[in-house]
Amino acid sequence: MAEKRFAGPVEGLDGAALAADYEIAAAYDKLRVGKLAVYYRDGFRVKAIPYARMERAFIRVQEVRGRMCCGQAFFAYFRMVFVVGGKEIANFISEDEKAMDAALAAIHEAAPELPVGVGEKE
C-alpha cells in the first residue's frame, strides 16, 4: 500500500511517523489533533501542520448577519488559524465552538511551548 502523503509545511519530516500519528489523532469536528501535528482535509488533500513549524494557533470568531424574509439572524463561525513563518497559512472553519475550544486545548497539551490564543500587543 502506498504511503499516505500530506500537504503543508512537512518537508524533511518522516511521512510514516505522520501517517501513524494521523491514525491515532483525536478528532474535533473535522480537525484532528495528534502528538506531532494538526490535520484537516482541504479539498482532496489532507493538510498537516507540524507543531515544530507552527508559531501560534488561535481561534478567530466571524459573525455573519443574514437577512431573512422575516428579519435578520446572526451566525457565528469559528476559524482555527495556524501561523507558520509569520503568515496565517491555514484557516479551518467550523460552526462548533466547543469542538474548536477543545481542539485548541488539545494543541496546547500536545505542544505546551506553542503560544495558543491571541497574543498581547507590544
Backbone as a printed PyTorch tensor [residue, N CA C, xyz], in Angstrom:
tensor([[[  0.8380,  -1.1760,   0.0000],
         [  0.0000,   0.0000,   0.0000],
         [  0.8860,   1.2420,   0.0000]],

        [[  0.4470,   2.2640,  -0.7070],
         [  1.2280,   3.4920,  -0.8220],
         [  1.2100,   4.2690,   0.4920]],

        [[  2.2930,   4.9860,   0.7090],
         [  2.4070,   5.7940,   1.9220],
         [  1.4740,   6.9980,   1.8280]],

        [[  0.8150,   7.3260,   2.9330],
         [ -0.0820,   8.4820,   2.9720],
         [  0.7550,   9.7450,   2.8520]],

        [[  0.3290,  10.6430,   1.9800],
         [  1.0510,  11.8830,   1.7620],
         [  0.2360,  13.0450,   2.2990]],

        [[  0.9290,  14.0180,   2.8420],
         [  0.2890,  15.1790,   3.4360],
         [  0.7550,  16.4430,   2.7340]],

        [[ -0.1490,  17.3970,   2.6160],
         [  0.1970,  18.7160,   2.1030],
         [  0.5130,  19.6050,   3.2940]],

        [[  1.1790,  20.7000,   3.0450],
         [  1.5210,  21.6240,   4.1240],
         [  3.0200,  21.6900,   4.3380]],

        [[  3.4550,  22.3500,   5.3970],
         [  4.8900,  22.5160,   5.6510],
         [  5.5120,  21.2660,   6.2890]],

        [[  5.5720,  20.1660,   5.5300],
         [  6.0540,  18.8890,   6.0690],
         [  7.3680,  18.4470,   5.4340]],

        [[  8.0560,  19.3480,   4.7190],
         [  9.3070,  18.9820,   4.0660],
         [ 10.3200,  18.5070,   5.1030]],

        [[ 10.9680,  17.3920,   4.8240],
         [ 12.0090,  16.8790,   5.6980],
         [ 11.5090,  16.0840,   6.8950]],

        [[ 10.2000,  15.9230,   7.0500],
         [  9.6540,  15.1440,   8.1630],
         [  9.3450,  13.7250,   7.7100]],

        [[  9.3560,  12.7960,   8.6370],
         [  9.1120,  11.3950,   8.3490],
         [  7.6320,  11.1820,   8.0220]],

        [[  7.3430,  10.8130,   6.7810],
         [  5.9620,  10.6000,   6.3430],
         [  5.2840,   9.4490,   7.0520]],

        [[  6.0310,   8.3860,   7.3710],
         [  5.4520,   7.2340,   8.0700],
         [  5.0460,   7.6110,   9.4930]],

        [[  5.8550,   8.4280,  10.1520],
         [  5.5230,   8.8660,  11.5130],
         [  4.2870,   9.7600,  11.4940]],

        [[  4.1810,  10.6480,  10.4920],
         [  2.9930,  11.4900,  10.3740],
         [  1.7520,  10.6570,  10.0850]],

        [[  1.8850,   9.6380,   9.2300],
         [  0.7420,   8.7800,   8.9070],
         [  0.2690,   8.0090,  10.1380]],

        [[  1.2010,   7.5130,  10.9370],
         [  0.8440,   6.8050,  12.1700],
         [  0.1970,   7.7640,  13.1630]],

        [[  0.7120,   8.9840,  13.2530],
         [  0.1390,   9.9880,  14.1500],
         [ -1.2640,  10.3810,  13.7000]],

        [[ -1.4710,  10.4800,  12.4020],
         [ -2.7900,  10.8250,  11.8460],
         [ -3.8330,   9.7820,  12.2320]],

        [[ -3.4530,   8.5230,  12.2090],
         [ -4.3940,   7.4390,  12.5210],
         [ -4.8490,   7.4590,  13.9790]],

        [[ -3.9930,   7.9070,  14.8900],
         [ -4.3620,   7.9110,  16.3130],
         [ -4.7860,   9.2920,  16.8130]],

        [[ -4.7970,  10.2950,  15.9190],
         [ -5.1360,  11.6630,  16.3210],
         [ -6.5970,  11.7610,  16.7490]],

        [[ -6.8370,  12.5650,  17.7760],
         [ -8.2000,  12.8000,  18.2740],
         [ -8.9150,  13.7610,  17.3240]],

        [[-10.1960,  13.4930,  17.0720],
         [-10.9870,  14.2980,  16.1450],
         [-11.8390,  15.3100,  16.9020]],

        [[-11.7890,  16.5380,  16.4360],
         [-12.6170,  17.6250,  16.9460],
         [-13.2920,  18.2310,  15.7320]],

        [[-14.5800,  17.9430,  15.5700],
         [-15.3040,  18.2630,  14.3500],
         [-14.5450,  17.5590,  13.2170]],

        [[-13.9960,  18.2700,  12.2500],
         [-13.2320,  17.6190,  11.1830],
         [-11.7430,  17.9230,  11.2870]],

        [[-11.3420,  18.4440,  12.4250],
         [ -9.9430,  18.7420,  12.6980],
         [ -9.3810,  17.6300,  13.5730]],

        [[ -8.1980,  17.1180,  13.2160],
         [ -7.5590,  16.0630,  14.0090],
         [ -6.3140,  16.6330,  14.6720]],

        [[ -6.1860,  16.3440,  15.9650],
         [ -5.0360,  16.8220,  16.7280],
         [ -4.2390,  15.6150,  17.1860]],

        [[ -3.0170,  15.5030,  16.6680],
         [ -2.1470,  14.3920,  17.0340],
         [ -1.0290,  14.8490,  17.9460]],

        [[ -0.0540,  13.9890,  18.1550],
         [  1.0910,  14.3110,  19.0040],
         [  2.1780,  15.0680,  18.2320]],

        [[  2.1860,  14.9310,  16.8910],
         [  3.1940,  15.5870,  16.0640],
         [  2.6670,  16.7840,  15.2920]],

        [[  1.3680,  16.7540,  14.9450],
         [  0.8170,  17.7790,  14.0580],
         [ -0.7000,  17.8670,  14.2020]],

        [[ -1.2520,  18.8750,  13.5330],
         [ -2.6990,  19.0400,  13.3940],
         [ -3.0350,  18.7140,  11.9470]],

        [[ -4.1350,  17.9810,  11.7290],
         [ -4.5100,  17.5170,  10.3970],
         [ -5.9320,  17.9450,  10.0720]],

        [[ -6.1700,  18.2790,   8.7990],
         [ -7.5280,  18.5610,   8.3420],
         [ -7.5870,  18.3830,   6.8290]],

        [[ -8.7940,  18.1500,   6.3430],
         [ -8.9940,  17.9660,   4.9150],
         [ -9.1200,  19.3250,   4.2420]],

        [[ -8.4740,  19.4490,   3.1040],
         [ -8.5430,  20.6460,   2.2730],
         [ -8.7780,  20.1740,   0.8500]],

        [[-10.0430,  20.0810,   0.4560],
         [-10.3740,  19.5180,  -0.8430],
         [-10.1170,  18.0210,  -0.8230]],

        [[ -9.3260,  17.5420,  -1.7620],
         [ -8.9960,  16.1170,  -1.8240],
         [ -7.7160,  15.7880,  -1.0580]],

        [[ -7.0760,  16.7890,  -0.4920],
         [ -5.8190,  16.5780,   0.2310],
         [ -6.0460,  16.5930,   1.7310]],

        [[ -5.1080,  16.0240,   2.4550],
         [ -5.0690,  16.1400,   3.9130],
         [ -3.8640,  17.0040,   4.2330]],

        [[ -4.1210,  18.1290,   4.9050],
         [ -3.0320,  19.0180,   5.2830],
         [ -2.5480,  18.6640,   6.6670]],

        [[ -1.2620,  18.7610,   6.8710],
         [ -0.6260,  18.5440,   8.1670],
         [  0.1480,  19.8010,   8.5210]],

        [[ -0.0810,  20.2990,   9.7280],
         [  0.6640,  21.4470,  10.2310],
         [  1.4280,  20.9580,  11.4630]],

        [[  2.7240,  20.6180,  11.3100],
         [  3.5030,  20.1160,  12.4450],
         [  3.7350,  21.1920,  13.5010]],

        [[  3.7430,  20.7720,  14.7550],
         [  3.9870,  21.7040,  15.8560],
         [  5.3760,  22.3150,  15.7590]],

        [[  6.3380,  21.5610,  15.2170],
         [  7.7100,  22.0550,  15.1010],
         [  7.7980,  23.2620,  14.1710]],

        [[  6.8620,  23.3900,  13.2310],
         [  6.8810,  24.5080,  12.2830],
         [  5.9000,  25.6200,  12.6600]],

        [[  4.9980,  25.3350,  13.5830],
         [  3.9380,  26.2680,  13.9450],
         [  4.4610,  27.3310,  14.9180]],

        [[  4.0580,  28.5730,  14.7240],
         [  4.4460,  29.6660,  15.6160],
         [  3.3250,  30.0330,  16.5800]],

        [[  2.0850,  29.8600,  16.1670],
         [  0.9400,  30.2140,  17.0040],
         [ -0.2920,  29.5330,  16.4350]],

        [[ -1.2490,  29.2530,  17.3300],
         [ -2.5670,  28.7510,  16.9290],
         [ -3.6020,  29.5320,  17.7270]],

        [[ -4.6510,  29.9650,  17.0520],
         [ -5.7030,  30.7000,  17.7460],
         [ -7.0280,  30.5410,  17.0190]],

        [[ -8.0870,  30.9510,  17.6860],
         [ -9.4330,  30.8770,  17.1110],
         [ -9.8850,  32.2890,  16.7790]],

        [[-10.3550,  32.4670,  15.5570],
         [-10.9270,  33.7420,  15.1280],
         [-12.4300,  33.5350,  14.9820]],

        [[-13.2020,  34.4070,  15.6180],
         [-14.6560,  34.3160,  15.5490],
         [-15.1420,  35.2800,  14.4700]],

        [[-15.9550,  34.7560,  13.5630],
         [-16.5170,  35.5770,  12.4990],
         [-18.0320,  35.5680,  12.6330]],

        [[-18.6000,  36.7350,  12.8270],
         [-20.0480,  36.8450,  12.9080],
         [-20.5790,  37.2860,  11.5560]],

        [[-21.6600,  36.6410,  11.1510],
         [-22.2740,  36.9240,   9.8610],
         [-23.7300,  37.2850,  10.1050]],

        [[-24.1670,  38.3710,   9.5110],
         [-25.5580,  38.7760,   9.6220],
         [-26.2920,  38.2990,   8.3760]],

        [[-27.3170,  37.5170,   8.5820],
         [-28.1130,  37.0140,   7.4680],
         [-29.4690,  37.6960,   7.4390]],

        [[-29.8530,  38.1440,   6.2760],
         [-31.1720,  38.7480,   6.1280],
         [-32.1320,  37.6910,   5.6260]],

        [[-33.1850,  37.5370,   6.3560],
         [-34.2110,  36.5520,   6.0260],
         [-35.4870,  37.3060,   5.6310]],

        [[-36.4610,  36.5670,   5.1830],
         [-37.7150,  37.2000,   4.7940],
         [-38.4210,  37.8340,   5.9920]],

        [[-38.2070,  37.2970,   7.1690],
         [-38.9160,  37.7870,   8.3550],
         [-38.0240,  38.6050,   9.2810]],

        [[-36.8300,  38.9440,   8.8910],
         [-35.9430,  39.7190,   9.7500],
         [-34.4920,  39.3810,   9.5090]],

        [[-33.6940,  39.4620,  10.5780],
         [-32.2770,  39.1930,  10.4890],
         [-31.8900,  38.0980,  11.4730]],

        [[-30.8750,  37.3740,  11.1270],
         [-30.3290,  36.3520,  12.0190],
         [-28.8110,  36.5000,  12.0200]],

        [[-28.2120,  36.2100,  13.1480],
         [-26.7640,  36.2930,  13.2770],
         [-26.1960,  34.8910,  13.4570]],

        [[-25.1410,  34.6050,  12.7160],
         [-24.4690,  33.3170,  12.7680],
         [-23.0150,  33.5480,  13.1620]],

        [[-22.4500,  32.6240,  13.9000],
         [-21.0430,  32.7220,  14.2900],
         [-20.2870,  31.5220,  13.7150]],

        [[-19.1600,  31.8030,  13.0860],
         [-18.2580,  30.7760,  12.5790],
         [-16.9530,  30.8960,  13.3410]],

        [[-16.3630,  29.7660,  13.6290],
         [-15.1230,  29.7280,  14.3910],
         [-14.0250,  29.2030,  13.4790]],

        [[-12.9820,  29.9950,  13.3140],
         [-11.8850,  29.6450,  12.4190],
         [-10.6350,  29.3540,  13.2430]],

        [[-10.1080,  28.1500,  13.0980],
         [ -8.8420,  27.7940,  13.7340],
         [ -7.7430,  28.2510,  12.7830]],

        [[ -6.8940,  29.1390,  13.2650],
         [ -5.8560,  29.7440,  12.4300],
         [ -4.4960,  29.2770,  12.9290]],

        [[ -3.6220,  28.8960,  11.9890],
         [ -2.2650,  28.4620,  12.2980],
         [ -1.2830,  29.4170,  11.6390]],

        [[ -0.2960,  29.8680,  12.4020],
         [  0.7040,  30.8050,  11.8910],
         [  2.0210,  30.0570,  11.7360]],

        [[  2.5750,  30.1090,  10.5140],
         [  3.8690,  29.4960,  10.2000],
         [  4.6560,  30.5120,   9.3760]],

        [[  5.8560,  30.7970,   9.8030],
         [  6.7010,  31.7440,   9.0680],
         [  6.1300,  33.1560,   9.0630]],

        [[  5.4230,  33.5340,  10.1030],
         [  4.8510,  34.8710,  10.1900],
         [  3.5850,  35.0740,   9.3750]],

        [[  3.1070,  34.0120,   8.7230],
         [  1.9030,  34.1100,   7.8960],
         [  0.8460,  33.1380,   8.3880]],

        [[ -0.3940,  33.5320,   8.2280],
         [ -1.5070,  32.6320,   8.5390],
         [ -1.6640,  31.6880,   7.3570]],

        [[ -1.2040,  30.4430,   7.5170],
         [ -1.2050,  29.5350,   6.3660],
         [ -2.4230,  28.6330,   6.3290]],

        [[ -3.1100,  28.4870,   7.4440],
         [ -4.2620,  27.5920,   7.4620],
         [ -5.3940,  28.2890,   8.1860]],

        [[ -6.5930,  28.0030,   7.7530],
         [ -7.7670,  28.6670,   8.2860],
         [ -8.9140,  27.6640,   8.2430]],

        [[ -9.0140,  26.8150,   9.2630],
         [-10.0290,  25.7680,   9.3000],
         [-11.3030,  26.3430,   9.9070]],

        [[-12.4380,  26.2210,   9.2120],
         [-13.6930,  26.8180,   9.6600],
         [-14.6320,  25.7560,  10.2240]],

        [[-15.3400,  26.1280,  11.3020],
         [-16.2930,  25.2240,  11.9460],
         [-17.4000,  26.0520,  12.5740]],

        [[-18.5440,  25.4400,  12.7430],
         [-19.6500,  26.0830,  13.4570],
         [-19.7200,  25.6190,  14.9060]],

        [[-18.8950,  24.6600,  15.2810],
         [-18.9410,  24.0550,  16.6070],
         [-17.9030,  24.7110,  17.5260]],

        [[-18.3540,  25.6470,  18.3580],
         [-17.4540,  26.3860,  19.2420],
         [-16.7860,  25.4700,  20.2590]],

        [[-17.5450,  24.5390,  20.8340],
         [-16.9810,  23.6410,  21.8480],
         [-15.8890,  22.7610,  21.2600]],

        [[-16.0820,  22.2770,  20.0430],
         [-15.0670,  21.4430,  19.3970],
         [-13.7890,  22.2390,  19.1360]],

        [[-13.9200,  23.4880,  18.7040],
         [-12.7350,  24.3070,  18.4410],
         [-12.0060,  24.6580,  19.7350]],

        [[-12.7580,  24.9430,  20.8120],
         [-12.1180,  25.1990,  22.1110],
         [-11.3800,  23.9590,  22.6070]],

        [[-12.0000,  22.7820,  22.4420],
         [-11.3610,  21.5300,  22.8680],
         [-10.1310,  21.2340,  22.0150]],

        [[-10.1980,  21.5300,  20.7150],
         [ -9.0450,  21.3140,  19.8350],
         [ -7.8900,  22.2260,  20.2220]],

        [[ -8.1890,  23.4760,  20.5470],
         [ -7.1380,  24.4080,  20.9550],
         [ -6.4940,  23.9530,  22.2690]],

        [[ -7.3110,  23.4330,  23.1970],
         [ -6.7750,  22.9020,  24.4540],
         [ -5.9080,  21.6720,  24.1920]],

        [[ -6.3170,  20.8140,  23.2430],
         [ -5.5240,  19.6280,  22.9030],
         [ -4.2110,  20.0170,  22.2370]],

        [[ -4.2290,  21.0620,  21.4200],
         [ -2.9930,  21.5490,  20.7960],
         [ -2.0410,  22.0530,  21.8730]],

        [[ -2.5740,  22.7790,  22.8440],
         [ -1.7420,  23.2880,  23.9370],
         [ -1.1780,  22.1410,  24.7750]],

        [[ -1.9530,  21.0960,  24.9510],
         [ -1.4840,  19.9280,  25.7040],
         [ -0.3920,  19.1800,  24.9470]],

        [[ -0.5470,  19.0530,  23.6300],
         [  0.4410,  18.3300,  22.8170],
         [  1.7230,  19.1250,  22.6400]],

        [[  1.6090,  20.4600,  22.5940],
         [  2.7800,  21.3200,  22.4110],
         [  2.6910,  22.4880,  23.3900]],

        [[  3.0570,  22.2670,  24.6640],
         [  2.8960,  23.3150,  25.6680],
         [  3.7350,  24.5680,  25.4280]],

        [[  4.8210,  24.4450,  24.6820],
         [  5.6640,  25.6150,  24.4050],
         [  5.0810,  26.5100,  23.3040]],

        [[  4.0910,  26.0130,  22.5710],
         [  3.4780,  26.7510,  21.4640],
         [  2.4770,  27.7670,  22.0110]],

        [[  2.6010,  29.0490,  21.6250],
         [  1.6180,  30.0290,  22.0630],
         [  0.2600,  29.7510,  21.4060]],

        [[ -0.7700,  29.6830,  22.2020],
         [ -2.1260,  29.4910,  21.6890],
         [ -2.9710,  30.6740,  22.1450]],

        [[ -3.9350,  31.0170,  21.3430],
         [ -4.7840,  32.1590,  21.6420],
         [ -4.1850,  33.4320,  21.0790]],

        [[ -4.8590,  34.5280,  21.3260],
         [ -4.4190,  35.8170,  20.8210],
         [ -3.3550,  36.3760,  21.7380]],

        [[ -2.2680,  36.8890,  21.1540],
         [ -1.1630,  37.4100,  21.9440],
         [ -1.4010,  38.8390,  22.4120]],

        [[ -0.6040,  39.2530,  23.3400],
         [ -0.6560,  40.6090,  23.8760],
         [ -0.0100,  41.5710,  22.8840]],

        [[ -0.5460,  42.7930,  22.7860],
         [  0.0740,  43.8150,  21.9610],
         [  1.3010,  44.3630,  22.6670]],

        [[  2.3370,  44.6310,  21.9110],
         [  3.5870,  45.1260,  22.4960],
         [  3.5980,  46.6320,  22.5680]]])
